[in-house]
PDB file of C-alpha atoms in Angstrom:
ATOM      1  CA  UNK A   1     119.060  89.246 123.150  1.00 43.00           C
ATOM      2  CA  UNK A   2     115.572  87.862 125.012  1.00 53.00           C
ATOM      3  CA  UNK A   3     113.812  90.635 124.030  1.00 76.00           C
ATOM      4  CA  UNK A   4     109.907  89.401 123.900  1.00 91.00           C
ATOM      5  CA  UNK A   5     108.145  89.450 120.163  1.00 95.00           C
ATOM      6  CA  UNK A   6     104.303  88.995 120.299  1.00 97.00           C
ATOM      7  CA  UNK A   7     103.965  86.517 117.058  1.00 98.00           C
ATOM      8  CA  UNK A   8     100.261  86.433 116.113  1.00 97.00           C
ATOM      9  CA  UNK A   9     100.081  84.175 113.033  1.00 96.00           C
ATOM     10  CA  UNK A  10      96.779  81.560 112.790  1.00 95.00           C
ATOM     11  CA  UNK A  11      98.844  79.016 110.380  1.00 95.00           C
ATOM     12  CA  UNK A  12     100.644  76.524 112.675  1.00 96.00           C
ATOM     13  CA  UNK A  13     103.332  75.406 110.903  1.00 96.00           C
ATOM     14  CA  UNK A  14     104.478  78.875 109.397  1.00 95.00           C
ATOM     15  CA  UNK A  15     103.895  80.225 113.280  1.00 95.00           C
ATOM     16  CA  UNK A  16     105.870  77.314 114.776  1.00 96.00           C
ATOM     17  CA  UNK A  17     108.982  77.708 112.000  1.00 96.00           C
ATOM     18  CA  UNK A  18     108.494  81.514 112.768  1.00 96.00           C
ATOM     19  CA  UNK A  19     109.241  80.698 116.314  1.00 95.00           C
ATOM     20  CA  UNK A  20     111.978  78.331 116.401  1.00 95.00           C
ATOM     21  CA  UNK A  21     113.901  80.371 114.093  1.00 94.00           C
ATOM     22  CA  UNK A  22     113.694  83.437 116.046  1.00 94.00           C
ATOM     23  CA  UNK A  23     114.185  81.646 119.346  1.00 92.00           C
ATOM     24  CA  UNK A  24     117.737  79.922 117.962  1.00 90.00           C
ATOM     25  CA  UNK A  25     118.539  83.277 117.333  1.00 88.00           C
ATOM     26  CA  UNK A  26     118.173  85.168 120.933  1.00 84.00           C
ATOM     27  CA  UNK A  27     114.570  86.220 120.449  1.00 89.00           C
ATOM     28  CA  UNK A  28     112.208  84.914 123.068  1.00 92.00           C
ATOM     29  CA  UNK A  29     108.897  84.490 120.860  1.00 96.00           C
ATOM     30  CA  UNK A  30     105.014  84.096 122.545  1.00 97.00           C
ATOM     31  CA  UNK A  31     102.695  83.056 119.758  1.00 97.00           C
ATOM     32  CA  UNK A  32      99.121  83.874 119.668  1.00 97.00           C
ATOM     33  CA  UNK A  33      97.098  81.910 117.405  1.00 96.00           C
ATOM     34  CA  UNK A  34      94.432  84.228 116.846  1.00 96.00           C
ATOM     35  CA  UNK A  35      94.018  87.765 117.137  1.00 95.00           C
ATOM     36  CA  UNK A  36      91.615  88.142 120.678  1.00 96.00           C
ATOM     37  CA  UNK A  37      94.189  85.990 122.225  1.00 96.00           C
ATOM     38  CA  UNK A  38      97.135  88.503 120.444  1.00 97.00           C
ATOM     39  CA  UNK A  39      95.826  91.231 122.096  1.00 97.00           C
ATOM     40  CA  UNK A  40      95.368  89.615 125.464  1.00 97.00           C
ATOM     41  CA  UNK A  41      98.848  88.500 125.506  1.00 97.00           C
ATOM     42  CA  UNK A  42      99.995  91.869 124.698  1.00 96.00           C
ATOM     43  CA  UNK A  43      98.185  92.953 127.830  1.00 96.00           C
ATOM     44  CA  UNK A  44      99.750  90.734 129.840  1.00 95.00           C
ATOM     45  CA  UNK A  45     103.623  90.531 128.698  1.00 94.00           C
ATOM     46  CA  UNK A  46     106.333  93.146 128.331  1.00 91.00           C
ATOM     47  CA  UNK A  47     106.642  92.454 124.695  1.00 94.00           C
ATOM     48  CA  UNK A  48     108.773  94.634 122.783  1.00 92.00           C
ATOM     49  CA  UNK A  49     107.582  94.332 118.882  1.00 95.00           C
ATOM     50  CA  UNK A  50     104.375  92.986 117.947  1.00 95.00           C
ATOM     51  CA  UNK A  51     105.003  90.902 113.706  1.00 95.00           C
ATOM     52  CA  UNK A  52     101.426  89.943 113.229  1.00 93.00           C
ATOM     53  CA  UNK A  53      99.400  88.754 109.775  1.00 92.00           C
ATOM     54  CA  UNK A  54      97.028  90.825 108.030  1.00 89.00           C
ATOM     55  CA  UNK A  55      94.503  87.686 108.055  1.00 88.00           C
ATOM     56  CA  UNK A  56      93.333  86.200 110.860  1.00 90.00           C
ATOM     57  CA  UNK A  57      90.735  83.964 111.843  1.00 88.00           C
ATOM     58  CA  UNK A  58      88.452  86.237 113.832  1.00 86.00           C
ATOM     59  CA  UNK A  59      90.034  90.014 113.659  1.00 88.00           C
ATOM     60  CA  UNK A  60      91.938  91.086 111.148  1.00 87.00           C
ATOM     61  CA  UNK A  61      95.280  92.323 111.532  1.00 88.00           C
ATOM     62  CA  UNK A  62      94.524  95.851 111.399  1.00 88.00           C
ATOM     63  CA  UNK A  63      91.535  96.036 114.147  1.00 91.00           C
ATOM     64  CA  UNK A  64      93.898  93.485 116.236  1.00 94.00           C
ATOM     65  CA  UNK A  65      97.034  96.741 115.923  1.00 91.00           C
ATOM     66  CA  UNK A  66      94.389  99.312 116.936  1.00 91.00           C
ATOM     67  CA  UNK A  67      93.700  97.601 120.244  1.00 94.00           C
ATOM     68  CA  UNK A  68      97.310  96.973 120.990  1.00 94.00           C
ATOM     69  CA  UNK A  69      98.021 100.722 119.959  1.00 90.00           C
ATOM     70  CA  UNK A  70      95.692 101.642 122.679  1.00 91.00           C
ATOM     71  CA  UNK A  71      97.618 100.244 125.406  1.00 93.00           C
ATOM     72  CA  UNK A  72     100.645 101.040 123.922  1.00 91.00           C
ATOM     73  CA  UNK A  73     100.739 103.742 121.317  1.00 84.00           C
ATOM     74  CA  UNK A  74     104.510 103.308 120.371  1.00 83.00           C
ATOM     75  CA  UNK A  75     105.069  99.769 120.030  1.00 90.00           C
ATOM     76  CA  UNK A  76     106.577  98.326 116.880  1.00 90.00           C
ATOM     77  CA  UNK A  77     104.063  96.572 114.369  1.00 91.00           C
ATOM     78  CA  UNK A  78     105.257  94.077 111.572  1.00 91.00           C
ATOM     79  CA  UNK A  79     102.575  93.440 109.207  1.00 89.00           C
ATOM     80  CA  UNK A  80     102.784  90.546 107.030  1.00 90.00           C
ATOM     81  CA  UNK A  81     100.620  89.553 103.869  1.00 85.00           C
ATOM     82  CA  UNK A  82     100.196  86.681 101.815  1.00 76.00           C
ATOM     83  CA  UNK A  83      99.185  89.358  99.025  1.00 70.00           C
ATOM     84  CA  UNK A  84     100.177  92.820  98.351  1.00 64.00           C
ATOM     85  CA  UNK A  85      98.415  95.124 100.362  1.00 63.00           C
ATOM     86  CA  UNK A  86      95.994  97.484  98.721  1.00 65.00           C
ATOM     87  CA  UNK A  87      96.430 101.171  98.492  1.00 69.00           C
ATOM     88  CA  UNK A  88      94.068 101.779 101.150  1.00 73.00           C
ATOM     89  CA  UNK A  89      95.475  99.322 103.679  1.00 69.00           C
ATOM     90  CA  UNK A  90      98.790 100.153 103.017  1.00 67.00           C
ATOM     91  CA  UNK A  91      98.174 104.200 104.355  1.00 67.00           C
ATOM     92  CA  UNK A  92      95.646 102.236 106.786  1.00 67.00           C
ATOM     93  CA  UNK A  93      99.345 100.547 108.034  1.00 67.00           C
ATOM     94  CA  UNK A  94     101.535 103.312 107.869  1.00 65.00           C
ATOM     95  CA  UNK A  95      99.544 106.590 108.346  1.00 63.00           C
ATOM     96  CA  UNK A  96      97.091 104.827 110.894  1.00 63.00           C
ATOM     97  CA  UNK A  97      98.782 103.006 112.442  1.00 61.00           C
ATOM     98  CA  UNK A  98     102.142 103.693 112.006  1.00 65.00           C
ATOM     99  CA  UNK A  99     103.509 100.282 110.682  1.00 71.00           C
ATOM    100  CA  UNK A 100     107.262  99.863 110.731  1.00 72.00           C
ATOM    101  CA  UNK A 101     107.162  97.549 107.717  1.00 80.00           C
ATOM    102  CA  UNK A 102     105.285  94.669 106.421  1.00 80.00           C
ATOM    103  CA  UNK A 103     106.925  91.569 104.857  1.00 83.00           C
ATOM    104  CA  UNK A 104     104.776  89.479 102.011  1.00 84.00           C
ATOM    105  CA  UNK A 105     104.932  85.819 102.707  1.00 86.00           C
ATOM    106  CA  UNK A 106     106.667  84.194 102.323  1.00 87.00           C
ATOM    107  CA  UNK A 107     108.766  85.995 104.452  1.00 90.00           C
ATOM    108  CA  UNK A 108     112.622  85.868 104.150  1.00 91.00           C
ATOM    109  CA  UNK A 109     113.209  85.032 107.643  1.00 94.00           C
ATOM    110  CA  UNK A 110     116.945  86.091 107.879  1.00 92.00           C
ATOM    111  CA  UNK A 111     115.477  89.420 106.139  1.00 89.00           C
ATOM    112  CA  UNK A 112     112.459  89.373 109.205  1.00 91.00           C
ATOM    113  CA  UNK A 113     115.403  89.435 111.799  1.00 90.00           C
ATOM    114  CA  UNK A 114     117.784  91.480 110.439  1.00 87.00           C
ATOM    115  CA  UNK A 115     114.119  94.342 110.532  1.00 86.00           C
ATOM    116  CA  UNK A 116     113.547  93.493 113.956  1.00 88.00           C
ATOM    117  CA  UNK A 117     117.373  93.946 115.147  1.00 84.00           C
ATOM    118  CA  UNK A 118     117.312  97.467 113.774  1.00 80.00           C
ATOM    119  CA  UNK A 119     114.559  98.428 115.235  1.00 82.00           C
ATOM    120  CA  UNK A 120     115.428  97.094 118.852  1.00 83.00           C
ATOM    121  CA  UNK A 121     118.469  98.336 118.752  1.00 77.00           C
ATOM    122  CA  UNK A 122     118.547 101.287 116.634  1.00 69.00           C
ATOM    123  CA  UNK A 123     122.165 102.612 115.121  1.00 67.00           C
ATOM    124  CA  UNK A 124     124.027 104.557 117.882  1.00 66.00           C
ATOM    125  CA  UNK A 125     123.384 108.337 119.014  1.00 79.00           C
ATOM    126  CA  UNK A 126     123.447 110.944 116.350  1.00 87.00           C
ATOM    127  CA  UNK A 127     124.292 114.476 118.006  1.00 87.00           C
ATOM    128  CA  UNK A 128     124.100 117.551 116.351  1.00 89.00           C
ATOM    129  CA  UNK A 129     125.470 120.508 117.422  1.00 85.00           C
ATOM    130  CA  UNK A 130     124.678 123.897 115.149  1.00 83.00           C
ATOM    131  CA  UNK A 131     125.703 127.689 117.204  1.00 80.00           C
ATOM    132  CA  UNK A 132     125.994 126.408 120.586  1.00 84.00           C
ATOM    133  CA  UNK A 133     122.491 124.180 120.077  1.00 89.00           C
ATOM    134  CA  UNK A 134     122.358 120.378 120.733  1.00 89.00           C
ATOM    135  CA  UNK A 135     120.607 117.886 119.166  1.00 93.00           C
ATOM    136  CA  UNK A 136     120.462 114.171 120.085  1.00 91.00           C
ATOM    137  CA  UNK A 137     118.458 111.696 118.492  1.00 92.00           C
ATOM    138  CA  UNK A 138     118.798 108.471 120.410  1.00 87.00           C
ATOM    139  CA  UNK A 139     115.874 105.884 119.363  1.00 82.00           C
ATOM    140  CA  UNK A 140     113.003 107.337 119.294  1.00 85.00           C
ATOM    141  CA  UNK A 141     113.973 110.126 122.198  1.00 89.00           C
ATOM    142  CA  UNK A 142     114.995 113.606 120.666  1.00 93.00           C
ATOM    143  CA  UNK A 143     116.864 115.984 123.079  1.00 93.00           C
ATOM    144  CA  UNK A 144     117.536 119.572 122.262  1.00 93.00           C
ATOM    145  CA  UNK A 145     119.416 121.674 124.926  1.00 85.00           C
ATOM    146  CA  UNK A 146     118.495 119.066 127.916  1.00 82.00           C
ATOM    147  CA  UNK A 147     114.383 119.160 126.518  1.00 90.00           C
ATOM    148  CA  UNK A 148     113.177 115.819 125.454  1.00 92.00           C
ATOM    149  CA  UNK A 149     110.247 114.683 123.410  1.00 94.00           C
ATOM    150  CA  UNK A 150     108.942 110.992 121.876  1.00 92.00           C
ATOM    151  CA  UNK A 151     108.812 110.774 118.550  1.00 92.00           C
ATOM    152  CA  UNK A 152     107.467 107.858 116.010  1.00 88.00           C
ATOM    153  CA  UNK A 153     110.180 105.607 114.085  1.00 85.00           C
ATOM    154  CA  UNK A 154     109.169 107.573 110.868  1.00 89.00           C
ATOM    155  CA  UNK A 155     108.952 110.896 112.399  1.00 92.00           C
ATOM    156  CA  UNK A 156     112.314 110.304 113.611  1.00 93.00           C
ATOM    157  CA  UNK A 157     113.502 109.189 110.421  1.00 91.00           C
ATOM    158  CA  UNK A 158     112.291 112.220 108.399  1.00 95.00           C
ATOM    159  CA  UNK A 159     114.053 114.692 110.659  1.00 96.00           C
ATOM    160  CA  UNK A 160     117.211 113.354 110.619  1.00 94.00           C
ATOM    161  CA  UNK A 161     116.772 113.488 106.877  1.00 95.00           C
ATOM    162  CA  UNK A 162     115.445 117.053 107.487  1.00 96.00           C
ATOM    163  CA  UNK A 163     118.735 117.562 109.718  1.00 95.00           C
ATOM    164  CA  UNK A 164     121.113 116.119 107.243  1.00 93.00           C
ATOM    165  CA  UNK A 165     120.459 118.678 104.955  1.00 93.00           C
ATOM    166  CA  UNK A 166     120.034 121.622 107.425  1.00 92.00           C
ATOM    167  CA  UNK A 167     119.002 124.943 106.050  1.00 92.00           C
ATOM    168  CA  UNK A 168     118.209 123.366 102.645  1.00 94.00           C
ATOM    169  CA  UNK A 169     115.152 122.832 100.796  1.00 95.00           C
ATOM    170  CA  UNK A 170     114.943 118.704 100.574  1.00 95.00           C
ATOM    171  CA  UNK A 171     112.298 117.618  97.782  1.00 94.00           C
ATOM    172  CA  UNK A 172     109.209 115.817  98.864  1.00 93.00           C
ATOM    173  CA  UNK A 173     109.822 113.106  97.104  1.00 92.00           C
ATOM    174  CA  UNK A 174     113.351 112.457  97.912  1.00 92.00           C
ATOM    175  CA  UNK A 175     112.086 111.917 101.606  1.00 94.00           C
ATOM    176  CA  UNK A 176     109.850 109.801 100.642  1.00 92.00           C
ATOM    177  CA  UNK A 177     112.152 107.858  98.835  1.00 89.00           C
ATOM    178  CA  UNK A 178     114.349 107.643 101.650  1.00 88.00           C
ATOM    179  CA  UNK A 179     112.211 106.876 104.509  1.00 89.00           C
ATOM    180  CA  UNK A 180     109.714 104.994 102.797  1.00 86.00           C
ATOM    181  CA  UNK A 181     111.352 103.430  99.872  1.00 81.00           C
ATOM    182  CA  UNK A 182     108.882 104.657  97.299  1.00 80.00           C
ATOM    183  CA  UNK A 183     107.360 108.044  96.303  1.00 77.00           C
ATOM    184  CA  UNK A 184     103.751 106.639  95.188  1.00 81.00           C
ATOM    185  CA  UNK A 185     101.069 109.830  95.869  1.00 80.00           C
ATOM    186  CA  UNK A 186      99.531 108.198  98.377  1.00 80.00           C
ATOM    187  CA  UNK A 187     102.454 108.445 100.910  1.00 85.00           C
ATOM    188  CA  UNK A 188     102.052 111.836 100.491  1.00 89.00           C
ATOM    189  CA  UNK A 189      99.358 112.375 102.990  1.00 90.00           C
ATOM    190  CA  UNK A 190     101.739 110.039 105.442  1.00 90.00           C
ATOM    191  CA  UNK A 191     104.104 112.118 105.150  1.00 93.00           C
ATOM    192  CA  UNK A 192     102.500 115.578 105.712  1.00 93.00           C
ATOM    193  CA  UNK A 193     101.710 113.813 109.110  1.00 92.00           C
ATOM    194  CA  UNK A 194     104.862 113.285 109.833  1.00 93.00           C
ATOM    195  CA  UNK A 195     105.455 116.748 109.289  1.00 96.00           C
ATOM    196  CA  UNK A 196     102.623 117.936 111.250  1.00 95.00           C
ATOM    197  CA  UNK A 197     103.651 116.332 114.264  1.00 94.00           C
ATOM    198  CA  UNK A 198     107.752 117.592 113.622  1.00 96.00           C
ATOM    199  CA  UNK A 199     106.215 120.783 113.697  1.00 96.00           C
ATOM    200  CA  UNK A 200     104.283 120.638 116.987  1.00 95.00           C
ATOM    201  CA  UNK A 201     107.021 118.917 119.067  1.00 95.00           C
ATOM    202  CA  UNK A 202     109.393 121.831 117.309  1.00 95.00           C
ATOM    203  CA  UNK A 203     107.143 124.749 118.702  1.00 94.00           C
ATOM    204  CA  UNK A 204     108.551 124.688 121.569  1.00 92.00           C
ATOM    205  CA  UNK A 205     112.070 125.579 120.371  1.00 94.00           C
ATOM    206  CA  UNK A 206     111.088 129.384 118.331  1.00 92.00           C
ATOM    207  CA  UNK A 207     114.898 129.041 117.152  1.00 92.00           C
ATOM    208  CA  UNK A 208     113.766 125.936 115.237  1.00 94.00           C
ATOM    209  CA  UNK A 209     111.975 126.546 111.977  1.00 95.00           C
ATOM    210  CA  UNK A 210     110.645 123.691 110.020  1.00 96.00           C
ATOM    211  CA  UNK A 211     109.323 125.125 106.886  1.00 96.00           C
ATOM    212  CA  UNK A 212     106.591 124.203 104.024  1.00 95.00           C
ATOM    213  CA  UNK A 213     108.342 125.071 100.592  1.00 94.00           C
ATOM    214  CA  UNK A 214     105.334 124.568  98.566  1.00 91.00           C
ATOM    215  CA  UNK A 215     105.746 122.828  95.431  1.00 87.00           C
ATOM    216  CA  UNK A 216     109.166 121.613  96.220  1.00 91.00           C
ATOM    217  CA  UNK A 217     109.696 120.244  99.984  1.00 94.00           C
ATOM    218  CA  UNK A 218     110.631 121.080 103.319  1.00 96.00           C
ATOM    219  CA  UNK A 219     113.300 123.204 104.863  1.00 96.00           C
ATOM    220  CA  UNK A 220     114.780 122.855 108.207  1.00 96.00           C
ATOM    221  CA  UNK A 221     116.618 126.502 109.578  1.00 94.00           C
ATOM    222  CA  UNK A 222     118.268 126.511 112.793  1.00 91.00           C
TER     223      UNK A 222
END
């Protein structure tokens, strides 16, 4: 694969098994020991996903993802943890700054490559096409009728939900469920962000409703 991974992990020998795993498997891997040096590598590399710790040495994790985010605002984060992340720091990750997932050490590492092949190479093109309107959903690019927009993994993931189930109400918590593998209240405000920016990107299409069904969900009429 060679795709670059920014590793930024201050214990040595997890960071150098970390590595050589990754590396035997087609991932080329720069390590940054500590999280001013993470970010300065990030400036200075093409790197395509970013799996740092939570707890570093002299950042932590979370300040270190806002400074990459500000260079680039749609590059994949890994978080990992050596304990459960609180309620706070978990919509911190997601809501903030839209995490992809975070893996509690010790991490699986087959499991930690099998999440970063997914999300560098997505499954192929979905296309819809509903009375003569096209919509195709490649990454993280959505295209309707030859007008493209950027959308975040999650976003992305919530309207194809939203698109599976066309011109039906889907319950809140079944998306959450889906896209987030849990339906705890706090994801709630996470996912009324999602919406939010669904909504915006869908203004420019007035034959595109997405709809608030208060009490139940969301509804999607084309």
């Amino acid at each position: 694969m060679n795709d670059l991974i920014l590793l930024i992990e201050d214990d040595i020998e997890f960071g150098e098994t970390v590595r050589d795993y990754f590396t035997s498997n087609g991932l080329s891997v720069i390590w940054a020991k500590d999280g001013e040096t993470g970010v300065h590598f990030f400036k200075n590399t093409n790197t395509r996903l970013v799996l740092l710790d939570v707890q570093l040495p002299d950042i932590d994790g979370f300040r270190v993802a806002n400074e990459i985010l500000k260079i680039n605002n749609n590059i994949p984060l890994i978080f990992m943890t050596g304990t459960a992340l609180t309620e706070e720091d978990f919509t911190n990750a997601y809501q903030n700054l839209y995490a992809k997932n975070y893996l509690e050490k010790p991490i699986k590492l087959p499991v930690a490559l099998a999440m970063i092949k997914s999300i560098l190479y997505p499954p192929s093109t979905k296309i819809y096409s509903i009375k003569n309107i096209q919509i195709k959903i490649d990454g993280q690019q959505v295209s309707i009728d030859n007008q493209e927009f950027t959308l975040r993994d999650k976003e992305i993931q919530v309207l194809l939900v939203l698109l599976d189930n066309l011109n039906h109400t889907v319950n809140r918590n079944n998306i959450l469920r889906e896209v987030w593998k849990g339906d705890d209240l706090y994801l709630y405000t996470t996912l009324n962000t999602c919406i939010s920016r669904i909504k915006k990107e869908l203004k420019n299409f007035p034959f595109i409703k997405l709809r608030t069904i208060y009490g139940r969900g969301y509804k999607l009429l084309i």
